[in-house]
Tab-separated table of C-alpha atoms in Angstrom:
chain	number	residue	atom	x	y	z
A	1	MET	CA	32.757	2.741	5.525
A	2	SER	CA	30.051	2.704	2.909
A	3	SER	CA	28.536	-0.671	2.213
A	4	ASN	CA	28.165	-2.195	-1.214
A	5	SER	CA	25.049	-1.552	-3.220
A	6	ASN	CA	22.447	-4.301	-3.081
A	7	LYS	CA	22.082	-4.033	-6.822
A	8	ARG	CA	24.614	-5.846	-8.933
A	9	ARG	CA	25.468	-4.618	-12.372
A	10	ARG	CA	25.322	-6.982	-15.281
A	11	ALA	CA	28.457	-9.083	-15.668
A	12	ASN	CA	29.153	-7.514	-19.054
A	13	ASP	CA	28.606	-3.951	-17.858
A	14	PRO	CA	31.850	-2.056	-18.633
A	15	GLU	CA	31.152	0.372	-15.773
A	16	SER	CA	30.949	-2.465	-13.237
A	17	TYR	CA	33.813	-1.239	-11.073
A	18	ARG	CA	33.290	2.464	-11.714
A	19	SER	CA	31.790	4.542	-8.928
A	20	LYS	CA	29.309	7.318	-9.646
A	21	ASN	CA	31.764	9.548	-7.781
A	22	ASP	CA	34.611	8.926	-10.221
A	23	LYS	CA	36.026	12.193	-11.432
A	24	LYS	CA	36.792	11.275	-15.014
A	25	PRO	CA	34.586	9.778	-17.704
A	26	ARG	CA	35.713	6.533	-19.210
A	27	THR	CA	37.946	6.451	-22.261
A	28	PRO	CA	35.867	5.792	-25.402
A	29	SER	CA	35.989	2.286	-26.770
A	30	PRO	CA	38.110	1.728	-29.903
A	31	SER	CA	34.947	1.905	-32.035
A	32	GLU	CA	34.648	5.529	-30.869
A	33	TRP	CA	38.334	6.446	-31.086
A	34	THR	CA	38.194	7.527	-34.730
A	35	ASP	CA	35.726	10.316	-33.804
A	36	ILE	CA	37.988	11.915	-31.223
A	37	GLY	CA	39.074	15.395	-32.219
A	38	LYS	CA	41.601	16.142	-29.504
A	39	THR	CA	45.068	17.457	-30.194
A	40	PRO	CA	47.449	14.476	-30.366
A	41	SER	CA	49.645	13.838	-27.352
A	42	PRO	CA	53.394	14.522	-27.628
A	43	THR	CA	55.467	12.118	-29.665
A	44	GLY	CA	57.848	9.755	-27.906
A	45	SER	CA	60.836	12.085	-28.392
A	46	GLU	CA	58.844	15.142	-27.288
A	47	GLU	CA	57.570	13.282	-24.233
A	48	LEU	CA	61.095	12.201	-23.302
A	49	ALA	CA	62.302	15.793	-23.618
A	50	MET	CA	59.491	16.977	-21.356
A	51	ILE	CA	60.301	14.330	-18.760
A	52	ASN	CA	64.000	15.198	-18.832
A	53	ALA	CA	63.151	18.860	-18.343
A	54	LEU	CA	61.141	17.964	-15.265
A	55	THR	CA	63.759	15.673	-13.770
A	56	LEU	CA	66.941	17.692	-13.846
A	57	SER	CA	69.075	17.348	-10.760
A	58	SER	CA	67.263	19.034	-7.889
A	59	PRO	CA	68.426	19.705	-4.335
A	60	ASP	CA	64.809	19.143	-3.238
A	61	ARG	CA	65.019	15.457	-4.094
A	62	PRO	CA	66.647	13.329	-1.393
A	63	SER	CA	69.627	11.211	-2.353
A	64	LEU	CA	70.219	7.683	-1.167
A	65	ARG	CA	71.998	7.654	2.168
A	66	LYS	CA	75.441	6.190	2.573
A	67	ILE	CA	74.995	2.624	3.804
A	68	SER	CA	77.348	0.709	6.087
A	69	PRO	CA	76.451	-2.936	5.371
A	70	VAL	CA	76.277	-5.332	8.297
A	71	PRO	CA	76.794	-9.001	7.316
A	72	TYR	CA	74.120	-11.316	8.662
A	73	LEU	CA	72.982	-14.913	8.506
A	74	LEU	CA	69.796	-16.181	10.122
A	75	THR	CA	71.021	-19.629	11.133
A	76	THR	CA	67.528	-20.617	12.304
A	77	ASP	CA	66.123	-20.255	8.791
A	78	PRO	CA	64.765	-23.756	7.999
A	79	LEU	CA	66.378	-23.964	4.543
A	80	ILE	CA	69.770	-22.985	5.934
A	81	GLN	CA	69.420	-25.305	8.922
A	82	VAL	CA	68.382	-28.375	6.917
A	83	LEU	CA	70.064	-27.919	3.542
A	84	GLY	CA	72.917	-25.490	4.192
A	85	LEU	CA	74.209	-22.752	1.897
A	86	GLU	CA	76.643	-24.996	0.027
A	87	ARG	CA	73.941	-27.452	-1.011
A	88	LEU	CA	71.495	-24.683	-1.883
A	89	ASN	CA	74.130	-23.174	-4.126
A	90	LYS	CA	75.134	-26.504	-5.686
A	91	ASP	CA	71.487	-27.194	-6.569
A	92	GLY	CA	71.110	-23.844	-8.338
A	93	TYR	CA	69.298	-21.773	-5.726
A	94	ILE	CA	71.841	-19.013	-5.004
A	95	ASN	CA	74.460	-18.405	-7.701
A	96	LEU	CA	74.175	-18.818	-11.460
A	97	ASP	CA	77.111	-20.133	-13.488
A	98	SER	CA	76.803	-17.005	-15.612
A	99	VAL	CA	74.398	-14.085	-15.931
A	100	SER	CA	73.250	-13.124	-19.419
A	101	LYS	CA	72.002	-9.738	-20.508
A	102	PRO	CA	68.219	-9.444	-20.822
A	103	ASP	CA	66.839	-10.161	-24.279
A	104	PRO	CA	66.059	-6.898	-26.094
A	105	GLY	CA	62.336	-6.256	-25.879
A	106	PHE	CA	61.736	-9.348	-23.740
A	107	GLY	CA	58.052	-9.954	-23.193
A	108	TYR	CA	56.811	-8.283	-26.353
A	109	GLY	CA	58.058	-10.420	-29.205
A	110	LYS	CA	57.097	-9.434	-32.724
A	111	HIS	CA	53.687	-7.954	-32.031
A	112	THR	CA	52.049	-5.632	-29.554
A	113	THR	CA	49.788	-6.667	-26.708
A	114	PRO	CA	46.339	-5.054	-26.348
A	115	ALA	CA	47.554	-3.220	-23.243
A	116	VAL	CA	50.459	-1.709	-25.183
A	117	ALA	CA	48.082	-0.799	-28.002
A	118	TYR	CA	46.018	1.101	-25.449
A	119	ARG	CA	49.071	2.953	-24.136
A	120	THR	CA	50.045	3.786	-27.721
A	121	TYR	CA	46.609	5.299	-28.239
A	122	LYS	CA	46.906	7.359	-25.035
A	123	LYS	CA	50.225	8.778	-26.205
A	124	THR	CA	49.422	9.369	-29.874
A	125	ASN	CA	45.643	9.128	-30.403
A	126	THR	CA	46.432	6.885	-33.373
A	127	ILE	CA	45.241	3.301	-33.471
A	128	ASP	CA	42.934	1.138	-35.576
A	129	ALA	CA	39.280	1.289	-34.617
A	130	ASP	CA	39.285	-2.313	-33.406
A	131	GLY	CA	42.212	-1.654	-31.082
A	132	GLU	CA	44.067	-4.757	-32.252
A	133	GLN	CA	46.860	-3.564	-34.464
A	134	ASP	CA	49.705	-5.930	-35.209
A	135	PHE	CA	52.689	-3.631	-35.047
A	136	ALA	CA	56.155	-4.047	-33.650
A	137	VAL	CA	56.501	-2.616	-30.162
A	138	GLY	CA	59.041	0.182	-30.025
A	139	GLU	CA	61.427	0.583	-27.126
A	140	ASP	CA	59.515	3.658	-25.965
A	141	SER	CA	56.527	1.369	-25.262
A	142	TYR	CA	58.358	-1.249	-23.199
A	143	ILE	CA	57.787	0.634	-19.938
A	144	HIS	CA	54.521	1.872	-18.444
A	145	PRO	CA	54.690	5.595	-17.547
A	146	ILE	CA	53.856	4.743	-13.943
A	147	PHE	CA	57.515	3.641	-13.665
A	148	PHE	CA	59.033	6.665	-15.477
A	149	ARG	CA	61.762	8.658	-13.779
A	150	ASP	CA	59.421	11.627	-13.215
A	151	ARG	CA	57.488	9.441	-10.740
A	152	TRP	CA	60.579	9.059	-8.531
A	153	GLU	CA	61.561	11.344	-5.669
A	154	THR	CA	64.933	9.684	-5.074
A	155	GLN	CA	67.634	11.757	-6.753
A	156	GLU	CA	69.562	8.849	-8.253
A	157	LEU	CA	66.483	7.632	-10.144
A	158	ALA	CA	64.736	10.962	-10.754
A	159	SER	CA	67.567	12.982	-12.252
A	160	SER	CA	68.204	12.854	-15.992
A	161	SER	CA	71.882	13.461	-15.232
A	162	SER	CA	72.043	10.155	-13.346
A	163	PRO	CA	72.517	6.889	-15.294
A	164	TYR	CA	70.695	4.591	-12.879
A	165	TRP	CA	67.135	4.838	-14.164
A	166	GLU	CA	68.365	3.948	-17.650
A	167	GLU	CA	70.502	1.101	-16.327
A	168	LEU	CA	67.500	-0.352	-14.508
A	169	LYS	CA	65.199	-0.362	-17.523
A	170	PRO	CA	64.915	-4.189	-17.373
A	171	VAL	CA	63.320	-3.776	-13.922
A	172	TRP	CA	60.740	-1.252	-15.146
A	173	GLN	CA	60.101	-3.391	-18.230
A	174	LEU	CA	59.495	-6.521	-16.161
A	175	ALA	CA	57.270	-4.587	-13.753
A	176	THR	CA	55.236	-3.390	-16.741
A	177	LEU	CA	54.798	-6.941	-18.018
A	178	LEU	CA	53.682	-8.150	-14.589
A	179	LEU	CA	51.294	-5.225	-14.112
A	180	GLU	CA	49.656	-5.717	-17.507
A	181	GLU	CA	49.745	-9.535	-17.529
A	182	LYS	CA	46.327	-10.519	-18.839
A	183	VAL	CA	46.039	-13.645	-16.669
A	184	MET	CA	45.843	-11.308	-13.645
A	185	SER	CA	43.429	-8.748	-15.108
A	186	GLY	CA	40.403	-10.626	-13.734
A	187	TYR	CA	41.894	-10.447	-10.232
A	188	ILE	CA	42.374	-6.679	-10.397
A	189	MET	CA	38.899	-6.144	-11.861
A	190	GLY	CA	37.251	-8.256	-9.182
A	191	MET	CA	39.250	-6.415	-6.536
A	192	LEU	CA	38.083	-2.989	-7.729
A	193	ASP	CA	34.445	-3.883	-8.408
A	194	ARG	CA	32.896	-3.300	-4.993
A	195	SER	CA	29.397	-3.852	-6.383
A	196	SER	CA	30.296	-7.524	-6.836
A	197	HIS	CA	31.785	-7.981	-3.347
A	198	THR	CA	29.981	-10.017	-0.693
A	199	GLU	CA	29.799	-8.799	2.899
A	200	ILE	CA	31.156	-11.118	5.589
A	201	LYS	CA	29.473	-11.466	8.965
A	202	THR	CA	32.402	-10.041	10.863
A	203	ARG	CA	33.766	-6.561	11.585
A	204	PHE	CA	37.250	-5.063	11.651
A	205	ASP	CA	37.737	-1.940	13.770
A	206	GLY	CA	34.030	-1.249	13.338
A	207	HIS	CA	34.134	-1.482	9.543
A	208	ALA	CA	32.280	-3.893	7.303
A	209	VAL	CA	34.429	-6.553	5.634
A	210	HIS	CA	33.881	-8.107	2.211
A	211	TRP	CA	35.240	-10.848	-0.034
A	212	PHE	CA	35.622	-10.958	-3.819
A	213	GLN	CA	36.582	-13.284	-6.622
A	214	CYS	CA	38.187	-12.846	-10.027
A	215	LYS	CA	36.227	-11.328	-12.876
A	216	GLU	CA	35.612	-14.163	-15.324
A	217	ARG	CA	36.246	-13.568	-19.028
A	218	PRO	CA	36.356	-9.745	-18.971
A	219	SER	CA	35.219	-8.045	-22.151
A	220	LYS	CA	37.494	-5.851	-24.259
A	221	GLN	CA	35.691	-2.766	-23.038
A	222	GLU	CA	36.184	-3.775	-19.412
A	223	LEU	CA	39.879	-4.313	-20.107
A	224	TRP	CA	40.122	-0.841	-21.662
A	225	LEU	CA	38.663	0.621	-18.473
A	226	LEU	CA	41.204	-1.277	-16.388
A	227	TRP	CA	44.065	-0.036	-18.555
A	228	GLU	CA	42.703	3.483	-18.197
A	229	ASP	CA	42.829	3.167	-14.413
A	230	LEU	CA	46.419	1.929	-14.603
A	231	TRP	CA	47.282	4.791	-16.962
A	232	ASP	CA	45.701	7.406	-14.681
A	233	LEU	CA	47.258	5.837	-11.578
A	234	LYS	CA	50.596	7.290	-12.658
A	235	ASN	CA	49.320	10.684	-11.499
A	236	CYS	CA	48.336	9.304	-8.089
A	237	ILE	CA	51.627	7.799	-6.899
A	238	LYS	CA	55.251	8.629	-6.233
A	239	TRP	CA	58.208	6.313	-5.636
A	240	SER	CA	60.840	6.963	-2.985
A	241	ALA	CA	63.364	5.231	-0.734
A	242	LEU	CA	62.511	3.693	2.638
A	243	GLU	CA	65.205	4.712	5.099
A	244	ILE	CA	66.108	1.851	7.423
A	245	THR	CA	65.959	3.536	10.820
A	246	GLU	CA	64.440	0.705	12.849
A	247	GLU	CA	65.193	-2.988	13.119
A	248	ARG	CA	61.684	-3.866	11.940
A	249	HIS	CA	62.354	-2.139	8.615
A	250	ARG	CA	65.201	-4.497	7.674
A	251	GLY	CA	62.862	-7.161	6.375
A	252	VAL	CA	60.572	-4.743	4.500
A	253	SER	CA	61.126	-4.620	0.738
A	254	GLY	CA	58.545	-1.908	0.175
A	255	THR	CA	55.415	-0.364	1.618
A	256	THR	CA	52.635	1.971	0.503
A	257	LYS	CA	51.856	5.148	2.434
A	258	VAL	CA	48.801	7.357	2.003
A	259	ASP	CA	49.594	10.711	0.368
A	260	ARG	CA	46.595	13.018	0.768
A	261	SER	CA	48.320	15.798	-1.145
A	262	VAL	CA	47.612	13.801	-4.311
A	263	SER	CA	44.154	13.065	-5.690
A	264	GLY	CA	42.975	9.530	-6.343
A	265	LEU	CA	40.940	8.078	-9.180
A	266	SER	CA	37.580	8.898	-7.596
A	267	LYS	CA	35.986	11.364	-5.199
A	268	HIS	CA	36.911	9.246	-2.190
A	269	GLY	CA	40.258	8.018	-3.510
A	270	VAL	CA	43.657	9.181	-2.274
A	271	GLY	CA	47.174	9.171	-3.635
A	272	SER	CA	50.094	7.092	-2.395
A	273	LYS	CA	53.815	7.232	-1.875
A	274	ILE	CA	55.428	3.833	-2.376
A	275	VAL	CA	58.759	3.505	-0.611
A	276	ILE	CA	61.361	0.877	-1.504
A	277	ASN	CA	64.017	-0.404	0.905
A	278	GLU	CA	67.049	1.869	0.510
A	279	ASN	CA	69.465	-1.069	0.641
A	280	ILE	CA	67.822	-2.626	-2.423
A	281	LEU	CA	68.121	0.642	-4.341
A	282	SER	CA	71.712	1.179	-3.195
A	283	ILE	CA	72.724	-2.278	-4.421
A	284	LEU	CA	70.996	-1.844	-7.777
A	285	CYS	CA	72.559	1.605	-8.199
A	286	GLY	CA	76.004	0.097	-7.588
A	287	ARG	CA	76.684	1.875	-4.302
A	288	ILE	CA	77.181	-1.407	-2.426
A	289	ASN	CA	77.039	-5.132	-3.193
A	290	ALA	CA	74.707	-7.839	-1.943
A	291	SER	CA	77.786	-9.802	-0.871
A	292	ASP	CA	78.550	-7.000	1.604
A	293	PHE	CA	75.576	-8.272	3.617
A	294	SER	CA	76.713	-11.908	3.507
A	295	LYS	CA	78.579	-13.842	6.149
A	296	PRO	CA	81.597	-15.776	4.803
A	297	TRP	CA	80.636	-19.052	3.132
A	298	SER	CA	81.958	-21.107	0.245
A	299	PRO	CA	81.968	-20.151	-2.581
A	300	GLY	CA	80.301	-16.935	-1.420
A	301	THR	CA	77.568	-14.734	-2.858
A	302	ASP	CA	77.984	-13.977	-6.557
A	303	ASN	CA	77.104	-10.316	-7.021
A	304	PRO	CA	75.827	-10.515	-10.635
A	305	SER	CA	73.467	-13.331	-9.580
A	306	ALA	CA	72.324	-11.394	-6.523
A	307	ARG	CA	71.791	-8.263	-8.608
A	308	LEU	CA	69.603	-10.175	-11.073
A	309	ARG	CA	67.652	-11.626	-8.165
A	310	LEU	CA	67.097	-8.141	-6.730
A	311	GLN	CA	66.008	-6.799	-10.115
A	312	TRP	CA	63.323	-9.481	-10.303
A	313	SER	CA	62.320	-8.859	-6.681
A	314	LEU	CA	62.092	-5.092	-7.140
A	315	ALA	CA	59.786	-5.486	-10.147
A	316	THR	CA	57.599	-7.869	-8.136
A	317	THR	CA	57.580	-5.595	-5.082
A	318	MET	CA	56.575	-2.573	-7.148
A	319	VAL	CA	53.549	-4.335	-8.636
A	320	HIS	CA	52.686	-5.814	-5.217
A	321	GLU	CA	52.563	-2.296	-3.778
A	322	LEU	CA	50.623	-0.966	-6.769
A	323	MET	CA	47.775	-3.297	-5.806
A	324	HIS	CA	47.481	-1.346	-2.541
A	325	ALA	CA	47.912	2.015	-4.291
A	326	LEU	CA	45.224	1.133	-6.825
A	327	TRP	CA	42.770	0.246	-4.065
A	328	LEU	CA	43.512	3.510	-2.233
A	329	ALA	CA	43.211	5.555	-5.427
A	330	ARG	CA	39.832	4.060	-6.248
A	331	HIS	CA	38.245	3.524	-2.813
A	332	GLY	CA	40.231	5.567	-0.278
A	333	THR	CA	41.164	4.768	3.302
A	334	THR	CA	37.726	4.162	4.812
A	335	SER	CA	37.204	0.970	2.814
A	336	ILE	CA	39.000	-2.091	4.176
A	337	GLU	CA	40.857	-4.168	1.604
A	338	PRO	CA	38.606	-7.122	0.718
A	339	PHE	CA	39.422	-10.792	1.165
A	340	PHE	CA	39.975	-12.947	-1.901
A	341	ARG	CA	37.433	-15.762	-1.649
A	342	ASP	CA	38.050	-17.697	1.600
A	343	THR	CA	41.675	-16.648	2.128
A	344	ARG	CA	42.286	-16.086	5.838
A	345	PHE	CA	44.008	-12.740	5.367
A	346	SER	CA	43.074	-9.561	3.540
A	347	GLU	CA	46.254	-8.367	1.805
A	348	LEU	CA	45.880	-7.513	-1.878
A	349	GLY	CA	49.607	-7.429	-2.665
A	350	TRP	CA	50.482	-10.838	-1.239
A	351	GLN	CA	47.317	-12.246	-2.763
A	352	TRP	CA	48.423	-11.009	-6.205
A	353	GLU	CA	51.851	-12.630	-5.738
A	354	THR	CA	50.291	-15.888	-4.597
A	355	LEU	CA	48.020	-16.092	-7.623
A	356	ILE	CA	50.651	-15.253	-10.220
A	357	TYR	CA	53.583	-17.219	-8.735
A	358	GLY	CA	51.784	-19.984	-6.860
A	359	GLY	CA	52.927	-18.816	-3.435
A	360	ALA	CA	54.604	-16.062	-1.433
A	361	ILE	CA	58.278	-15.577	-2.319
A	362	ALA	CA	60.608	-14.089	0.284
A	363	PRO	CA	64.365	-13.917	0.929
A	364	THR	CA	66.109	-16.878	2.503
A	365	SER	CA	67.477	-15.627	5.836
A	366	ASP	CA	64.769	-12.957	6.050
A	367	ARG	CA	66.588	-9.860	4.769
A	368	CYS	CA	65.829	-7.824	1.668
A	369	GLU	CA	69.382	-7.759	0.285
A	370	GLN	CA	68.980	-11.469	-0.596
A	371	PRO	CA	72.599	-12.704	-0.540
A	372	TYR	CA	71.390	-16.283	0.039
A	373	GLY	CA	68.583	-16.626	-2.501
A	374	LEU	CA	64.806	-16.885	-2.278
A	375	GLN	CA	62.209	-19.277	-0.907
A	376	ILE	CA	58.520	-19.833	-1.575
A	377	GLN	CA	55.679	-21.051	0.622
A	378	ASN	CA	51.911	-21.255	0.508
A	379	TRP	CA	50.328	-17.988	1.600
A	380	PRO	CA	49.090	-17.228	4.184
A	381	GLY	CA	50.319	-20.617	5.378
A	382	GLY	CA	50.532	-20.790	9.150
A	383	ILE	CA	50.956	-17.049	9.704
A	384	THR	CA	48.688	-15.773	12.469
A	385	HIS	CA	50.171	-12.484	13.715
A	386	VAL	CA	49.466	-9.688	11.229
A	387	ARG	CA	48.289	-6.079	11.177
A	388	TYR	CA	45.675	-6.588	8.458
A	389	PRO	CA	42.234	-8.218	8.805
A	390	THR	CA	42.167	-11.960	9.386
A	391	LEU	CA	39.333	-14.457	9.054
A	392	GLN	CA	41.016	-17.116	11.156
A	393	ASN	CA	38.065	-17.195	13.559
A	394	VAL	CA	35.487	-17.858	10.850
A	395	GLY	CA	37.558	-19.257	8.005
A	396	PRO	CA	39.892	-22.237	7.590
A	397	GLU	CA	42.177	-22.987	10.513
A	398	PRO	CA	45.851	-22.209	9.812
A	399	PRO	CA	48.101	-25.241	9.383
A	400	LYS	CA	50.561	-26.007	12.164
A	401	VAL	CA	53.275	-27.138	9.748
A	402	ILE	CA	54.081	-25.725	6.317
A	403	GLU	CA	56.738	-26.510	3.721
A	404	LEU	CA	59.363	-24.059	2.502
A	405	PHE	CA	60.871	-24.503	-0.957
A	406	PRO	CA	63.973	-22.841	-2.423
A	407	VAL	CA	63.453	-20.858	-5.642
A	408	GLU	CA	65.530	-21.829	-8.670
A	409	MET	CA	67.698	-18.996	-9.934
A	410	SER	CA	67.227	-20.228	-13.497
A	411	TRP	CA	63.504	-19.487	-13.129
A	412	VAL	CA	64.281	-15.945	-11.971
A	413	ALA	CA	66.624	-15.429	-14.926
A	414	ASP	CA	63.981	-16.693	-17.369
A	415	PHE	CA	61.784	-13.648	-16.723
A	416	PHE	CA	64.251	-11.578	-18.733
A	417	LYS	CA	64.114	-13.900	-21.771
A	418	GLN	CA	61.703	-13.746	-24.689
A	419	SER	CA	61.312	-17.544	-24.759
A	420	PHE	CA	59.794	-17.417	-21.259
A	421	TRP	CA	57.127	-14.930	-22.317
A	422	ASP	CA	56.420	-16.877	-25.497
A	423	PHE	CA	55.688	-19.856	-23.237
A	424	VAL	CA	53.433	-17.713	-21.037
A	425	GLU	CA	51.587	-16.463	-24.113
A	426	ARG	CA	50.889	-20.052	-25.102
A	427	TYR	CA	50.108	-21.630	-21.733
A	428	GLY	CA	48.987	-18.714	-19.546
A	429	ARG	CA	49.435	-18.716	-15.775
A	430	PRO	CA	50.977	-22.241	-15.597
A	431	GLY	CA	53.888	-20.780	-17.552
A	432	ILE	CA	54.601	-18.270	-14.774
A	433	ILE	CA	54.107	-20.335	-11.610
A	434	CYS	CA	57.307	-21.002	-9.689
A	435	PRO	CA	58.518	-24.620	-9.983
A	436	VAL	CA	59.307	-26.303	-6.673
A	437	PRO	CA	61.044	-29.549	-5.654
A	438	ALA	CA	58.938	-32.619	-4.880
A	439	GLU	CA	59.633	-32.175	-1.174
A	440	GLY	CA	60.186	-29.035	0.843
A	441	VAL	CA	61.599	-28.296	4.259
A	442	PRO	CA	58.922	-28.458	6.989
A	443	PHE	CA	58.504	-25.522	9.310
A	444	THR	CA	56.374	-25.532	12.452
A	445	TYR	CA	54.646	-22.320	13.551
């Protein structure tokens, strides 16, 4: 593992997280865009036609397996033990009274975001020199190309003859908003900028270990470089289904696997295949219902509510895994994921979730199909047994008791409403953080 350079770049240096081994030069800043003489990229309709041509039904793409749901209920789950399913439901943590359709264009409002303006430039080579046009965002810009159907290997989501990718557009749209959310851009920049990382006096499997912090007040040019990385990352990853063949897989929503057949973003970077739990995909594609995994209880799991919950969770899981894929694409497999400040664990995906939501959100009853709702806790909390690096011997001691809090379904539903994103635009990260009751349910590790 190569150590960080002793020289730090200036804080306002737009190349601060670029390695000298990076394959591609940076995208010119908007002040330079007007001098570009390249042939314009395909229009939205031409691009869609190209994608459809590439994603016709193919026998080489695996289909989702037929699932035989097994109902389950983890009766030792603290929320279920203390509160019970009926009370959790009555208080708004499992079923909604009704499920509304997502607001058209939720998250974008009347005007574009700078990140969307950048994507518009990449597709069309047309944008004002200052990069800050006020134009209405068209539907073809709601979704980042990293989530397009041509990135999928699973037949149901890759084939243009299948309706499921179109039906799940709210998921891809929400994932795009989370990926490009400006309140998290400093986290991603700090994560990628190894020249700013500080080495820790400990080793993991013989490798040096580092910690980082968020990039404060990134410049426009630094943001453009970040958006370029996210744009180019689409060529470094594939999405597929995780087949549940072992008991340990049942609680895994998604995971990122190294794919050395695909190039990364730098000389040392590698590609990734991100696999999503097949039960989640089967439910969202209408093959089975979340209630099929539920034990009998009153009034029972409402499938529209559970589907909405899974849509939100899938979007979150995809961005969680993209944090790992981005690290691999930029720095490869020989560089250990860094710690965020003095956090006891090094896990870039969970750290992203903790910063944006205020904690780690997981299914109540510990299964990915989520028939009983969600819960949130401080991360890493009292967890001690993990496969990734831990600083528990040199950092803060883990607590013996933590609190678990149920997640309001109304908060989950709000992510698909424009009013929610208007609030986030005004108040920033506090507008996203998950609200919790005054008191939680204690859990002893």
